[in-house]
PDB file of C-alpha atoms in Angstrom:
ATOM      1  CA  UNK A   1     -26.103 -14.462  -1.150  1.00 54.00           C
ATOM      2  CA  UNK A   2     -27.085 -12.185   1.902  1.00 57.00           C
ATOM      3  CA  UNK A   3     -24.987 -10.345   4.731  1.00 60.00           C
ATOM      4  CA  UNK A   4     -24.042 -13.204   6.819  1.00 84.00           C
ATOM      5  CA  UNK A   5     -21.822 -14.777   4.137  1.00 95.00           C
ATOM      6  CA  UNK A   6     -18.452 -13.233   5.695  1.00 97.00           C
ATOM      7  CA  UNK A   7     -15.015 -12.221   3.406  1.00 97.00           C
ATOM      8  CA  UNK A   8     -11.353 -11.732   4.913  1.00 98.00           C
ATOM      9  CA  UNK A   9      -9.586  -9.428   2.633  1.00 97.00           C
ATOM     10  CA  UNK A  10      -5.887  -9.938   3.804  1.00 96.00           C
ATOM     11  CA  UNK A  11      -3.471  -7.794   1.694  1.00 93.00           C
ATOM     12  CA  UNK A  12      -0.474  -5.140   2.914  1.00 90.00           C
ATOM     13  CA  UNK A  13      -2.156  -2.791   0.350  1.00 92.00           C
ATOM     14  CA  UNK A  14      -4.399  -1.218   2.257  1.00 93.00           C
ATOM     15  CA  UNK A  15      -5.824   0.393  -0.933  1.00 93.00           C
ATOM     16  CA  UNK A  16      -6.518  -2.616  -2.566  1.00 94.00           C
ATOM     17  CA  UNK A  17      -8.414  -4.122   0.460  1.00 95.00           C
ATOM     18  CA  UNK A  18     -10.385  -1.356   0.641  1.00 95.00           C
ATOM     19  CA  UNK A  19     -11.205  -1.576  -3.026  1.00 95.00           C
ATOM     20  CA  UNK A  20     -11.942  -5.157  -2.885  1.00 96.00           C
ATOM     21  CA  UNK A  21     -14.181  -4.407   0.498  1.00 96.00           C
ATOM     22  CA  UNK A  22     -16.280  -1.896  -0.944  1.00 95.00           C
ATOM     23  CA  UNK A  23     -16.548  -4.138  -4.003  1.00 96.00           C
ATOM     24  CA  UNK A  24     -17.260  -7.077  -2.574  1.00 96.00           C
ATOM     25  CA  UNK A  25     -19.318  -4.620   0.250  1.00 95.00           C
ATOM     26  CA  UNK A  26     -22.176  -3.648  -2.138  1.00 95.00           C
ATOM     27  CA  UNK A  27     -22.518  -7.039  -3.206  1.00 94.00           C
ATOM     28  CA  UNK A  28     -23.763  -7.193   0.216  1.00 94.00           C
ATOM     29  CA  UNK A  29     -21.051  -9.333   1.668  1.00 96.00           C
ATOM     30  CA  UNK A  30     -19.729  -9.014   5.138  1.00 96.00           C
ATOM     31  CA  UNK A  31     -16.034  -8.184   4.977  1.00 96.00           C
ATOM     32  CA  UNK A  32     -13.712  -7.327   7.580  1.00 96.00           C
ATOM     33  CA  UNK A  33     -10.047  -6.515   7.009  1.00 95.00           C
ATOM     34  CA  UNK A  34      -6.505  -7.520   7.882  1.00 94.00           C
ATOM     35  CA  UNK A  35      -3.134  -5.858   6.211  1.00 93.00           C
ATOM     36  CA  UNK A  36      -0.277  -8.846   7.315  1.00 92.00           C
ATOM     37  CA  UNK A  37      -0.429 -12.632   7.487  1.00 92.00           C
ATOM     38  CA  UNK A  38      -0.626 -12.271  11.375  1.00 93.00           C
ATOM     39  CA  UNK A  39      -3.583 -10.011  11.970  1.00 94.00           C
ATOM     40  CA  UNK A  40      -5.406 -12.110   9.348  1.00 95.00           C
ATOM     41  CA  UNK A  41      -4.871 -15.192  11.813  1.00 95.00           C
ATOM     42  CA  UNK A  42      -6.018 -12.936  14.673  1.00 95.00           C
ATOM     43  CA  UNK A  43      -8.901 -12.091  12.510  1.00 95.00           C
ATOM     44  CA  UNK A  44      -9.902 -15.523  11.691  1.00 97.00           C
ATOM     45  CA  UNK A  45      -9.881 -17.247  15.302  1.00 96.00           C
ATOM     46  CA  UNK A  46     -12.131 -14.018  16.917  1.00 96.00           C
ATOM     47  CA  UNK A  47     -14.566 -14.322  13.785  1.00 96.00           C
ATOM     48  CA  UNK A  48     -14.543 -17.338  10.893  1.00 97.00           C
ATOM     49  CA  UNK A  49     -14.996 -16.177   7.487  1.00 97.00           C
ATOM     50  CA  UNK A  50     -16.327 -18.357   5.112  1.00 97.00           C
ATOM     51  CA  UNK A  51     -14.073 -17.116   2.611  1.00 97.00           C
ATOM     52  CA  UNK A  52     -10.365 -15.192   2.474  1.00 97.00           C
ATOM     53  CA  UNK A  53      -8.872 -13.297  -0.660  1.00 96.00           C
ATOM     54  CA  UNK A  54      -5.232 -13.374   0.255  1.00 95.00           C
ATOM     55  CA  UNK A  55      -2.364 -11.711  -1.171  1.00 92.00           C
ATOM     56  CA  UNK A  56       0.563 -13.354  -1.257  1.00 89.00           C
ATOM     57  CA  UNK A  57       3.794 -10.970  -0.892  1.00 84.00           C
ATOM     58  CA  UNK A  58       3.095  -9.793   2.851  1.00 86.00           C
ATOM     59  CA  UNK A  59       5.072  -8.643   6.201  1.00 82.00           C
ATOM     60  CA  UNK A  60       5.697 -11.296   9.154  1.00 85.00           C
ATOM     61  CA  UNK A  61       4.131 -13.620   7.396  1.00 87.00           C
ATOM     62  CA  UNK A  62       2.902 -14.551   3.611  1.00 87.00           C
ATOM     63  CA  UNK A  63       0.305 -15.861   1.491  1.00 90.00           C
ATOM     64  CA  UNK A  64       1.714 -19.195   0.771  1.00 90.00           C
ATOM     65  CA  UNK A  65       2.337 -19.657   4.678  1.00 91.00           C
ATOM     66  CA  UNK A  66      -0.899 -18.967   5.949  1.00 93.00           C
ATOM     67  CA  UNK A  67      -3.007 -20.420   3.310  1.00 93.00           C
ATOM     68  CA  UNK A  68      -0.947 -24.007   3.592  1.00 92.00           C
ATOM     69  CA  UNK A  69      -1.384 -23.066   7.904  1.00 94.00           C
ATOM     70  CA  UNK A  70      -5.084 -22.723   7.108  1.00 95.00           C
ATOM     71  CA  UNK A  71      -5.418 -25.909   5.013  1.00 93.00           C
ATOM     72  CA  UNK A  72      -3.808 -27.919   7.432  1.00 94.00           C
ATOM     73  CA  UNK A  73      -5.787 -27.185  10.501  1.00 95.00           C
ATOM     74  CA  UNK A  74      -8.622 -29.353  11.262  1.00 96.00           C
ATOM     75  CA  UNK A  75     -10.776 -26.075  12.439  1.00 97.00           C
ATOM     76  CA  UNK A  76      -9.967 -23.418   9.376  1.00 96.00           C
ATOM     77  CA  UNK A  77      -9.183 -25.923   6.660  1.00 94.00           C
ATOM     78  CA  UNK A  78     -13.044 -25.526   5.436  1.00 95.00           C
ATOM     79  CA  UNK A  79     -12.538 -21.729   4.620  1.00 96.00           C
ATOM     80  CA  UNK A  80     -12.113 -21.230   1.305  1.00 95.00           C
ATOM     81  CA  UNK A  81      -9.070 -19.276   0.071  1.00 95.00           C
ATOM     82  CA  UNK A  82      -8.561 -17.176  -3.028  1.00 94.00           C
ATOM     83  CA  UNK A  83      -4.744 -16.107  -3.571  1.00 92.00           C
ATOM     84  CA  UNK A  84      -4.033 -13.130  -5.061  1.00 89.00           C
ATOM     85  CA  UNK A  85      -1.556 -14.231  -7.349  1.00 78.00           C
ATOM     86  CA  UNK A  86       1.187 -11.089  -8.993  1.00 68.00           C
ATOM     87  CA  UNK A  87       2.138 -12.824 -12.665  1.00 53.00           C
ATOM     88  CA  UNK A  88       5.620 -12.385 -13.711  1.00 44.00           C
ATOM     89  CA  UNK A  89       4.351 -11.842 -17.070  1.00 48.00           C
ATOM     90  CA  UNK A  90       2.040  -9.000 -15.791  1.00 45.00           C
ATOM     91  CA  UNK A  91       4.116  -7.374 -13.606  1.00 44.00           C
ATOM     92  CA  UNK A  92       6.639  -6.569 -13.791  1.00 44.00           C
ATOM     93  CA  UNK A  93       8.033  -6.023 -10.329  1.00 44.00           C
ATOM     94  CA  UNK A  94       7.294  -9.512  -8.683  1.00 45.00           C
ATOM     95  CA  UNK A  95       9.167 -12.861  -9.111  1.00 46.00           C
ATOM     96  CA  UNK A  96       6.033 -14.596  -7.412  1.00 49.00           C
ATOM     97  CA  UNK A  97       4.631 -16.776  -9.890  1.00 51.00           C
ATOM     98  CA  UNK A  98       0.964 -17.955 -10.608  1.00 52.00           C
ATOM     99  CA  UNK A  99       2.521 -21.121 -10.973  1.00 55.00           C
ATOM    100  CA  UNK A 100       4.145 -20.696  -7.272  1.00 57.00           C
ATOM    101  CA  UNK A 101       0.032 -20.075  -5.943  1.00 53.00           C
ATOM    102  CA  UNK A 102      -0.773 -23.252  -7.722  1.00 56.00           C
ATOM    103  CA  UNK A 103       1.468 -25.347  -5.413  1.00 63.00           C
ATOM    104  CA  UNK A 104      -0.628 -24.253  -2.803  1.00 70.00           C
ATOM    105  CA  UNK A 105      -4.058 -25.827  -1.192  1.00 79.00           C
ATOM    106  CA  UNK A 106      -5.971 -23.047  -2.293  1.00 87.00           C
ATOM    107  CA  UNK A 107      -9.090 -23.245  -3.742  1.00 90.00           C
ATOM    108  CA  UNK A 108      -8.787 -20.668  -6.123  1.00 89.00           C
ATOM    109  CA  UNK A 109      -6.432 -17.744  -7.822  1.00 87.00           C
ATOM    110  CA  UNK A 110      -6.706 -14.507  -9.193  1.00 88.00           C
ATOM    111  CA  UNK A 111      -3.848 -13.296 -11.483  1.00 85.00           C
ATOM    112  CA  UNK A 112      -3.278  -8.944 -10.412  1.00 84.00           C
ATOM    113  CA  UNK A 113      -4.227  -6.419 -11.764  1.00 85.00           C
ATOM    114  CA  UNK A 114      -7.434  -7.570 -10.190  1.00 89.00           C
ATOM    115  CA  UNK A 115     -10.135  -8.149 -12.739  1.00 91.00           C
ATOM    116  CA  UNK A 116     -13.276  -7.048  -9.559  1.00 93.00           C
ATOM    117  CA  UNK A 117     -16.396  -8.440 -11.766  1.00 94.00           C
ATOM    118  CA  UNK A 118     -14.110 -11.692 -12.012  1.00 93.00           C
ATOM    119  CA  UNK A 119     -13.423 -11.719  -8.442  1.00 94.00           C
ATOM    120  CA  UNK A 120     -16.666 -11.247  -6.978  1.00 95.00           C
ATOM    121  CA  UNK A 121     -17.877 -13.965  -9.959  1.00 94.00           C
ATOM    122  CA  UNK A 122     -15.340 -16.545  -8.557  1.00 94.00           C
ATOM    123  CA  UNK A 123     -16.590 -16.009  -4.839  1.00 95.00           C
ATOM    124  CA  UNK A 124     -19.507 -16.810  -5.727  1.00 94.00           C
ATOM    125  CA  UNK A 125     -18.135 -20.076  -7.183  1.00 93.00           C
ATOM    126  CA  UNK A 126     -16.426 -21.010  -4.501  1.00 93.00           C
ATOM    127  CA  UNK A 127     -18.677 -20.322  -1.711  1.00 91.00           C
TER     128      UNK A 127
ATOM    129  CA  UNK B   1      -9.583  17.107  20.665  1.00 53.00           C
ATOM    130  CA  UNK B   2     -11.299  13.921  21.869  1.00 64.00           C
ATOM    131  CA  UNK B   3      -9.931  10.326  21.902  1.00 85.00           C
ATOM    132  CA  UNK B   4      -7.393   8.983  19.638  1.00 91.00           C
ATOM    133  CA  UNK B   5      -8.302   8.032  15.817  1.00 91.00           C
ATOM    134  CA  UNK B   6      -7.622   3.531  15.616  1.00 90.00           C
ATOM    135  CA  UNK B   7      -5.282   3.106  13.287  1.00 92.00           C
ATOM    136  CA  UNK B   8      -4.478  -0.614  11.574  1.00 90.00           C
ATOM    137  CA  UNK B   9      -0.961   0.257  10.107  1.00 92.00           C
ATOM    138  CA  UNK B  10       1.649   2.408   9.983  1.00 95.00           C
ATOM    139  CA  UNK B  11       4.342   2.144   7.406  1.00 94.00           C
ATOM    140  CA  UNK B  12       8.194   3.499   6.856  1.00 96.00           C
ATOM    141  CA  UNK B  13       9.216   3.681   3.068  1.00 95.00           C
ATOM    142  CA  UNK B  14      13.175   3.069   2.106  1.00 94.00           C
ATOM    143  CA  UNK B  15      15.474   6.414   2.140  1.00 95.00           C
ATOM    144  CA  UNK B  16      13.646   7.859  -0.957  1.00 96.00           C
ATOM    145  CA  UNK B  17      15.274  10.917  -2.841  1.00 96.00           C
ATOM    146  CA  UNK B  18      12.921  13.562  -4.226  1.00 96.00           C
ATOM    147  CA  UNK B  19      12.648  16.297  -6.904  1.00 95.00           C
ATOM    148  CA  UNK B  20      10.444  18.995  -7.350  1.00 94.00           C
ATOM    149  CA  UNK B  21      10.271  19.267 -11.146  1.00 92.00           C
ATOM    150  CA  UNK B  22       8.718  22.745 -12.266  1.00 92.00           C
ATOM    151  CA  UNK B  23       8.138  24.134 -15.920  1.00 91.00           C
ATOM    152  CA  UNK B  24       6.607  28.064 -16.453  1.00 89.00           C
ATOM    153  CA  UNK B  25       4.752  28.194 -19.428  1.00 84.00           C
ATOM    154  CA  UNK B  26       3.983  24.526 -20.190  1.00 81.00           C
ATOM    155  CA  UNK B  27       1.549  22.893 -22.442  1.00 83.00           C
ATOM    156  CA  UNK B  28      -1.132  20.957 -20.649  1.00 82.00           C
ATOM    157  CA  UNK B  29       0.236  17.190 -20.245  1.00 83.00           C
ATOM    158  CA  UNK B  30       3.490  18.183 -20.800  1.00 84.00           C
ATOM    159  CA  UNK B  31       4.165  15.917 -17.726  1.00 88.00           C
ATOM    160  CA  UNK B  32       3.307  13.389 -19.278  1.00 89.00           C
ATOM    161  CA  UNK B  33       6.481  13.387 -21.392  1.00 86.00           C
ATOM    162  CA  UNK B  34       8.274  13.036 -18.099  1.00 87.00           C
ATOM    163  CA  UNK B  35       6.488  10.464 -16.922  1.00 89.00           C
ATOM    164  CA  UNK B  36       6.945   8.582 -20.059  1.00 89.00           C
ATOM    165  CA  UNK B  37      10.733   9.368 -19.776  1.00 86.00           C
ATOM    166  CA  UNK B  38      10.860   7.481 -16.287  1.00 88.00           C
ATOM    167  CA  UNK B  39       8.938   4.721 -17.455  1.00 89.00           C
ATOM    168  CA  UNK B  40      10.841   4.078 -20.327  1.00 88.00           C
ATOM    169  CA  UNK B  41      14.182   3.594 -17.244  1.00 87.00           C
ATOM    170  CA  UNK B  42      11.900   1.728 -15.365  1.00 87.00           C
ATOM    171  CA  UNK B  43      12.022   4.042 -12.723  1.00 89.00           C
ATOM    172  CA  UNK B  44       9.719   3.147  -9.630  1.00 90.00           C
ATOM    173  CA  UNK B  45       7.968   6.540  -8.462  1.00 93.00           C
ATOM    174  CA  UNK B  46       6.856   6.102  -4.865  1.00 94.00           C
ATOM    175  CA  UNK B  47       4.931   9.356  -4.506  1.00 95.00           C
ATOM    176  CA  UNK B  48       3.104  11.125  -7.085  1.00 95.00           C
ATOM    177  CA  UNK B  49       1.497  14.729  -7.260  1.00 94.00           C
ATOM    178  CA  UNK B  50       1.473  16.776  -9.775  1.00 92.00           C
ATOM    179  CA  UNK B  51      -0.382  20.280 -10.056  1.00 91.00           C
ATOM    180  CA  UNK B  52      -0.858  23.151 -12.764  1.00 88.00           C
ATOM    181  CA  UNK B  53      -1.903  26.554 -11.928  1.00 85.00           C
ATOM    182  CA  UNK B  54      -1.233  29.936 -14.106  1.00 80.00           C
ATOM    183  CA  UNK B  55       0.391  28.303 -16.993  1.00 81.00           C
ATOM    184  CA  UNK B  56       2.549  26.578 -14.070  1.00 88.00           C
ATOM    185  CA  UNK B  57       2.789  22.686 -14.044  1.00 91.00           C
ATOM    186  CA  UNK B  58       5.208  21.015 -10.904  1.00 92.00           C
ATOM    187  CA  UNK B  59       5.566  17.554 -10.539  1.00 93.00           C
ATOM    188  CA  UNK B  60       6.543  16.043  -6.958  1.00 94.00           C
ATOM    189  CA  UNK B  61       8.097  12.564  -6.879  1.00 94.00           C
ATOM    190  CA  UNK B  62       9.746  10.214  -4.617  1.00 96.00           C
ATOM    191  CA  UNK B  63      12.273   7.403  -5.699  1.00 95.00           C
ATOM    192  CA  UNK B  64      15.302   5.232  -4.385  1.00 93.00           C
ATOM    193  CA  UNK B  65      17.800   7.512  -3.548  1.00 91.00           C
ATOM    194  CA  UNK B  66      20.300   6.057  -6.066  1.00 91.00           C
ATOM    195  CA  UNK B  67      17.990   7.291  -8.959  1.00 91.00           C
ATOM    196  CA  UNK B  68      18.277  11.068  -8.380  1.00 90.00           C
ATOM    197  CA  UNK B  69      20.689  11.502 -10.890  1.00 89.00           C
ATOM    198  CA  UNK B  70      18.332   9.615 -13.488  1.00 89.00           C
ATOM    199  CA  UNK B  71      15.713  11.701 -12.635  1.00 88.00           C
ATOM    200  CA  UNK B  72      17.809  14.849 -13.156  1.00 84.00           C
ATOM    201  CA  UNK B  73      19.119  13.798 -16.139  1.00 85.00           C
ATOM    202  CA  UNK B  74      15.827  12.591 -17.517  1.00 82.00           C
ATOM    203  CA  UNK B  75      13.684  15.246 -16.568  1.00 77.00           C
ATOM    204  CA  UNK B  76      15.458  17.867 -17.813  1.00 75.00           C
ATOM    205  CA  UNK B  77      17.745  17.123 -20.559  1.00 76.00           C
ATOM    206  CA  UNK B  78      15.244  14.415 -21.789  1.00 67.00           C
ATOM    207  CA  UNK B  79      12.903  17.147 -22.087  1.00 70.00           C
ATOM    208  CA  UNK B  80      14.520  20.146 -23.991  1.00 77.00           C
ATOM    209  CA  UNK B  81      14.831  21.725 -20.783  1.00 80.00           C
ATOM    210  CA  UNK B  82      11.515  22.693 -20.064  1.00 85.00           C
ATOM    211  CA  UNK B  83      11.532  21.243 -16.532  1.00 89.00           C
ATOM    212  CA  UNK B  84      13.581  22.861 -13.933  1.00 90.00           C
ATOM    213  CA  UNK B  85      14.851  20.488 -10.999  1.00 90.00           C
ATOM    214  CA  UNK B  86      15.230  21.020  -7.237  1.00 92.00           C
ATOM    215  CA  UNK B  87      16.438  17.846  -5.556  1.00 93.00           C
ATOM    216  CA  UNK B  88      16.274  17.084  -1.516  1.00 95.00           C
ATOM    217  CA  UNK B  89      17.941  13.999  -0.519  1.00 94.00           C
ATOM    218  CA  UNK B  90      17.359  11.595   2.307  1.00 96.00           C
ATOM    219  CA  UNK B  91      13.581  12.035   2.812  1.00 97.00           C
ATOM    220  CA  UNK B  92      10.682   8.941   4.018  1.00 97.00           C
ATOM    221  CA  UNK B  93       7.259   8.367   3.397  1.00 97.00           C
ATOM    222  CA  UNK B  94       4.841   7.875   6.624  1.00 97.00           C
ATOM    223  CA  UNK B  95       1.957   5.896   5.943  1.00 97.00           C
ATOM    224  CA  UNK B  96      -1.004   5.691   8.057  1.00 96.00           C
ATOM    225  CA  UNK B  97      -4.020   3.663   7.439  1.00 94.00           C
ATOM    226  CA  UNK B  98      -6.686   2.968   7.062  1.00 92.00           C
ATOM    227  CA  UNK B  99      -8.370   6.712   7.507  1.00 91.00           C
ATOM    228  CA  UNK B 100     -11.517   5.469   7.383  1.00 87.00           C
ATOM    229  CA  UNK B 101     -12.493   8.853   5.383  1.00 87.00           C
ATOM    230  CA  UNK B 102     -12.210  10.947   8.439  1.00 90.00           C
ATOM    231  CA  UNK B 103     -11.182  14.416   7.789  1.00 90.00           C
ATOM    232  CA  UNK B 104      -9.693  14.923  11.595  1.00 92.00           C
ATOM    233  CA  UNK B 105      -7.186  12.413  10.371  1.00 94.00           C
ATOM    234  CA  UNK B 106      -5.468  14.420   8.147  1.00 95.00           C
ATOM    235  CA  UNK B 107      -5.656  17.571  10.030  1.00 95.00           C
ATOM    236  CA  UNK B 108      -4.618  16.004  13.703  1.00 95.00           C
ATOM    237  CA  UNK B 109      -1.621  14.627  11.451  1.00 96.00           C
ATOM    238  CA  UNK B 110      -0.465  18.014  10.348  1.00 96.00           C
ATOM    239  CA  UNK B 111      -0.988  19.697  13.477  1.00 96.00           C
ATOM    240  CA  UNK B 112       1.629  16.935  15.239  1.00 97.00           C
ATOM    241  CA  UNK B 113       3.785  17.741  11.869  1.00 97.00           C
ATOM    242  CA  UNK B 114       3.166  21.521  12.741  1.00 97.00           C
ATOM    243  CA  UNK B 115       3.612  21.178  16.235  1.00 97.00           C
ATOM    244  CA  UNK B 116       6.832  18.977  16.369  1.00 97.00           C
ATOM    245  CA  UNK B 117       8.516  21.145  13.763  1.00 97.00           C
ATOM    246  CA  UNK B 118       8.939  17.879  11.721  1.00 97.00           C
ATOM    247  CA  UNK B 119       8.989  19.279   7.853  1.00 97.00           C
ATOM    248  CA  UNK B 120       6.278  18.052   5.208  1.00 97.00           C
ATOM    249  CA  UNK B 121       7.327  17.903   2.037  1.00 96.00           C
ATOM    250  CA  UNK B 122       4.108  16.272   0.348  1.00 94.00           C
ATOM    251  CA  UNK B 123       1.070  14.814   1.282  1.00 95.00           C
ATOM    252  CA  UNK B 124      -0.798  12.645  -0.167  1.00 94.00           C
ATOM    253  CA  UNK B 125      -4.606  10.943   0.208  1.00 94.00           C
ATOM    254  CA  UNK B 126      -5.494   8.013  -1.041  1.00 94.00           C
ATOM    255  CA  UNK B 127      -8.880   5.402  -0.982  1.00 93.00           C
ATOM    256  CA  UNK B 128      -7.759   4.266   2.923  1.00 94.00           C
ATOM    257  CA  UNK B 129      -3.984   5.533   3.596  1.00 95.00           C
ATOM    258  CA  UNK B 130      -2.663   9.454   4.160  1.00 96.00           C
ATOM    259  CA  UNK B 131       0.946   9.892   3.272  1.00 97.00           C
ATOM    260  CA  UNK B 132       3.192  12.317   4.600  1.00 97.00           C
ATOM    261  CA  UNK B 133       7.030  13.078   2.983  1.00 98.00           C
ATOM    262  CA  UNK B 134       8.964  13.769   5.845  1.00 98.00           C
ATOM    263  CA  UNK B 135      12.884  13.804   6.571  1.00 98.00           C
ATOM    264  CA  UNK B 136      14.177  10.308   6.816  1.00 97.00           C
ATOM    265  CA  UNK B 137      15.752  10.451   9.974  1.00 97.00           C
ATOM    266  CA  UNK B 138      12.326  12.018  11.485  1.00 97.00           C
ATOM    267  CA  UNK B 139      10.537   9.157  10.325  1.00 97.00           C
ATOM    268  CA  UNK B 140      10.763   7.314  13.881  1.00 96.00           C
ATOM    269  CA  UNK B 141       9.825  10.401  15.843  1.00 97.00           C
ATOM    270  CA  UNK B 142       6.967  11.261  13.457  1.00 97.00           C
ATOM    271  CA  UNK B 143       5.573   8.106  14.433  1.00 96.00           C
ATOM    272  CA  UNK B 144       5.952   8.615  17.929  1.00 96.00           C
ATOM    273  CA  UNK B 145       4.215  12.014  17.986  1.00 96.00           C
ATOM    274  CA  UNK B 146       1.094  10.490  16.017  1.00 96.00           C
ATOM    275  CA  UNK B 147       0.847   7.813  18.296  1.00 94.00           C
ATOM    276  CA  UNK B 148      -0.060  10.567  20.691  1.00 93.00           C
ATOM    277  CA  UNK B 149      -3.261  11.140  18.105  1.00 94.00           C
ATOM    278  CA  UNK B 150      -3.342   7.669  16.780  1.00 94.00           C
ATOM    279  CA  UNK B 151      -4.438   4.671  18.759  1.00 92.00           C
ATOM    280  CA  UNK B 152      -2.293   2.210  16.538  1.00 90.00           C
ATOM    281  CA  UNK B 153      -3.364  -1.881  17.072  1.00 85.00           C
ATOM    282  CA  UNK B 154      -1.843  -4.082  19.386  1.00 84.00           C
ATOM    283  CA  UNK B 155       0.451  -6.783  17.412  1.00 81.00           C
ATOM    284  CA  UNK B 156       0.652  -4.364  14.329  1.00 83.00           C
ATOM    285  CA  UNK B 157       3.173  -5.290  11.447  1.00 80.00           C
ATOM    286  CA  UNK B 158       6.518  -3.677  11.946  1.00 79.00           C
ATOM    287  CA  UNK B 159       6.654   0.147  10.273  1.00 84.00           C
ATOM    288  CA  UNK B 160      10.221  -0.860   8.514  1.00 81.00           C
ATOM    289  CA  UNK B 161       9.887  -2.475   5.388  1.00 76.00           C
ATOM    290  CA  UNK B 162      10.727  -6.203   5.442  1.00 69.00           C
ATOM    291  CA  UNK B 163      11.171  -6.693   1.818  1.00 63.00           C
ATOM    292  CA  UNK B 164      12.044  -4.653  -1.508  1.00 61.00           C
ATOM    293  CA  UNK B 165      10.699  -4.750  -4.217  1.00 58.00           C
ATOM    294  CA  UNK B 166      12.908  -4.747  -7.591  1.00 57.00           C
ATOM    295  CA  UNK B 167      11.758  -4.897 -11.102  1.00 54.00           C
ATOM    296  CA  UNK B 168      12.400  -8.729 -12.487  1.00 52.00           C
ATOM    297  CA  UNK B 169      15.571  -8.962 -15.419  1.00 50.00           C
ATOM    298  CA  UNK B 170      14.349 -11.105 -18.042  1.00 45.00           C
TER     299      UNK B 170
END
C-alpha cells in the first residue's frame, strides 16, 4: 500500500473522522475528510478516492443515499464503500440496523464502536 | 490578528439544561457514583467536565432540558447528599470544527465570547471540535461573531440539528 491509495472518511462526527484519519493516516493512506453526505459528493467529483468509510446517520443527506447514488453512477460506482453501520444491539441510541446497511450496494460494513485494527484490515481487503 | 481560521462545520445542540454539581470534601471518584446514577436512567449527557481541586470535586453537564429534574433528584438525593446542585436552564452547545490543533482557535473564540459579552458556561476540547456552552438564544449570534474569526465552507451542513437522537425501547 503507499500514499497514493486515497480514503474519504465521511461521518458528522468530526471526532471519529479524525480518529479514523489519523488511523488510517499512519498506515500511510491518503485521506481527506467530509462531515455530511453533501460535502462528501463535493469531495468525490474534485478528487476520486479509491475507497469511502461512510457513516450512515448524517445531515442533508445519509449513508444509505449516497452509497446507493454512488453505486449507481457509471463514473463513482468503482469506489469501494465501507458503511459504518450503528447495531441496535450495540447501541443503544440508534434504530439503524446492520441489517438496514446490508440492503445496500456496499462493499463492506463495520458494526460501531469501531474495532480500528479491523477497519484498516478490511480496507485492505477491499482495495 | 491575521486571516480567518477555515472552519468545516459548525454545529447548534437542542435547548440543553445544565447543572453544576459540587461536593466539599469528597472521596476521589466519588463522581463516579453520579455518573453511574445517570446511566442507570439512561440519561444522555451532552457535555462532560469534571474537575477536583482541594478536596473539591464539580461536575459540569449538559442534558435535554426536560431531564433537569432527574438530574436534581439523582444527583443529590441518589447520593446521600454529598453533591450540591446549581441548575441554569435554557443554555446551547456551539461546536466548531475541525481545529486542526491550533491553539489561536480557542483563544480567537473566547475573545469574540469576551468581546460580545456572550456568557461561557463551559468549554470543552476535543480530538478536532472546541465546544463552547453558551445561552441558547445567543447561539445564532455567537455564530455570527465567529464567522468574523472563522472562514466557515461554502455549502456547509446547516448548524440546527436535523435529527434527534433517542435511546431505542425494547
Amino acid at each position: 500500500m503507499n500514499a497514493q491509495t486515497h480514503i474519504l472518511v465521511v461521518d458528522d462526527d468530526p471526532d471519529l473522522v479524525e480518529a479514523l484519519a489519523m488511523k488510517l493516516a499512519s498506515k500511510n493512506f491518503r485521506v481527506t475528510r467530509a462531515y455530511d453526505g453533501v460535502e462528501a459528493w463535493e469531495k468525490i467529483r474534485a478528487d476520486k478516492p479509491d475507497l469511502m468509510i461512510l457513516d450512515v446517520m448524517m445531515p442533508r443527506k445519509n449513508g444509505y443515499q449516497l452509497c446507493d447514488e454512488i453505486k449507481a453512477d457509471p463514473q463513482y460506482k468503482n469506489i469501494a464503500v465501507i458503511l459504518l453501520t450503528a447495531v441496535a444491539d450495540a447501541v443503544a441510541t440508534t434504530s439503524y440496523t446492520h441489517h438496514d446497511g446490508k440492503k445496500t450496494l456496499a462493499d463492506d460494513y463495520i458494526p460501531k464502536p469501531i474495532d480500528l485494527d479491523k477497519l484498516v484490515s478490511m480496507v485492505n481487503d477491499n482495495l | 490578528m491575521t486571516g480567518l481560521i477555515p472552519l468545516g462545520g459548525m454545529k447548534f445542540s437542542e435547548e440543553l439544561a445544565l447543572a453544576a454539581l459540587s461536593a466539599d470534601g469528597a472521596p476521589i471518584g466519588a463522581e463516579v457514583d453520579v455518573l453511574q446514577a445517570l446511566a442507570g436512567d439512561r440519561v444522555n449527557l451532552f457535555y462532560l467536565a469534571v474537575a477536583r481541586s482541594v478536596g473539591r470535586t464539580r461536575v459540569c453537564l449538559c442534558v435535554a432540558a426536560d431531564r433537569i429534574k432527574l438530574i436534581e433528584r439523582l444527583a443529590v438525593e441518589a447520593t446521600g447528599g454529598l453533591w450540591t446542585c446549581r441548575s441554569v436552564n435554557s443554555v446551547g452547545l456551539l461546536t466548531i470544527f475541525p481545529h486542526g490543533s491550533r491553539l489561536d482557535a480557542l483563544t480567537r473564540s473566547l475573545r469574540v465570547f469576551a468581546e460580545s459579552r456572550l456568557p461561557v458556561f463551559g468549554v470543552a476540547s476535543t480530538l478536532s471540535a472546541l465546544t463552547f456552552v453558551t445561552a441558547f438564544e445567543e447561539l445564532e449570534r455567537a455564530s455570527e461573531r465567529l464567522r468574523e474569526v472563522f472562514m466557515l465552507r461554502e455549502n456547509h451542513a446547516p448548524f440546527k440539528p436535523e435529527f434527534r437522537v433517542e435511546p431505542v425501547t425494547r
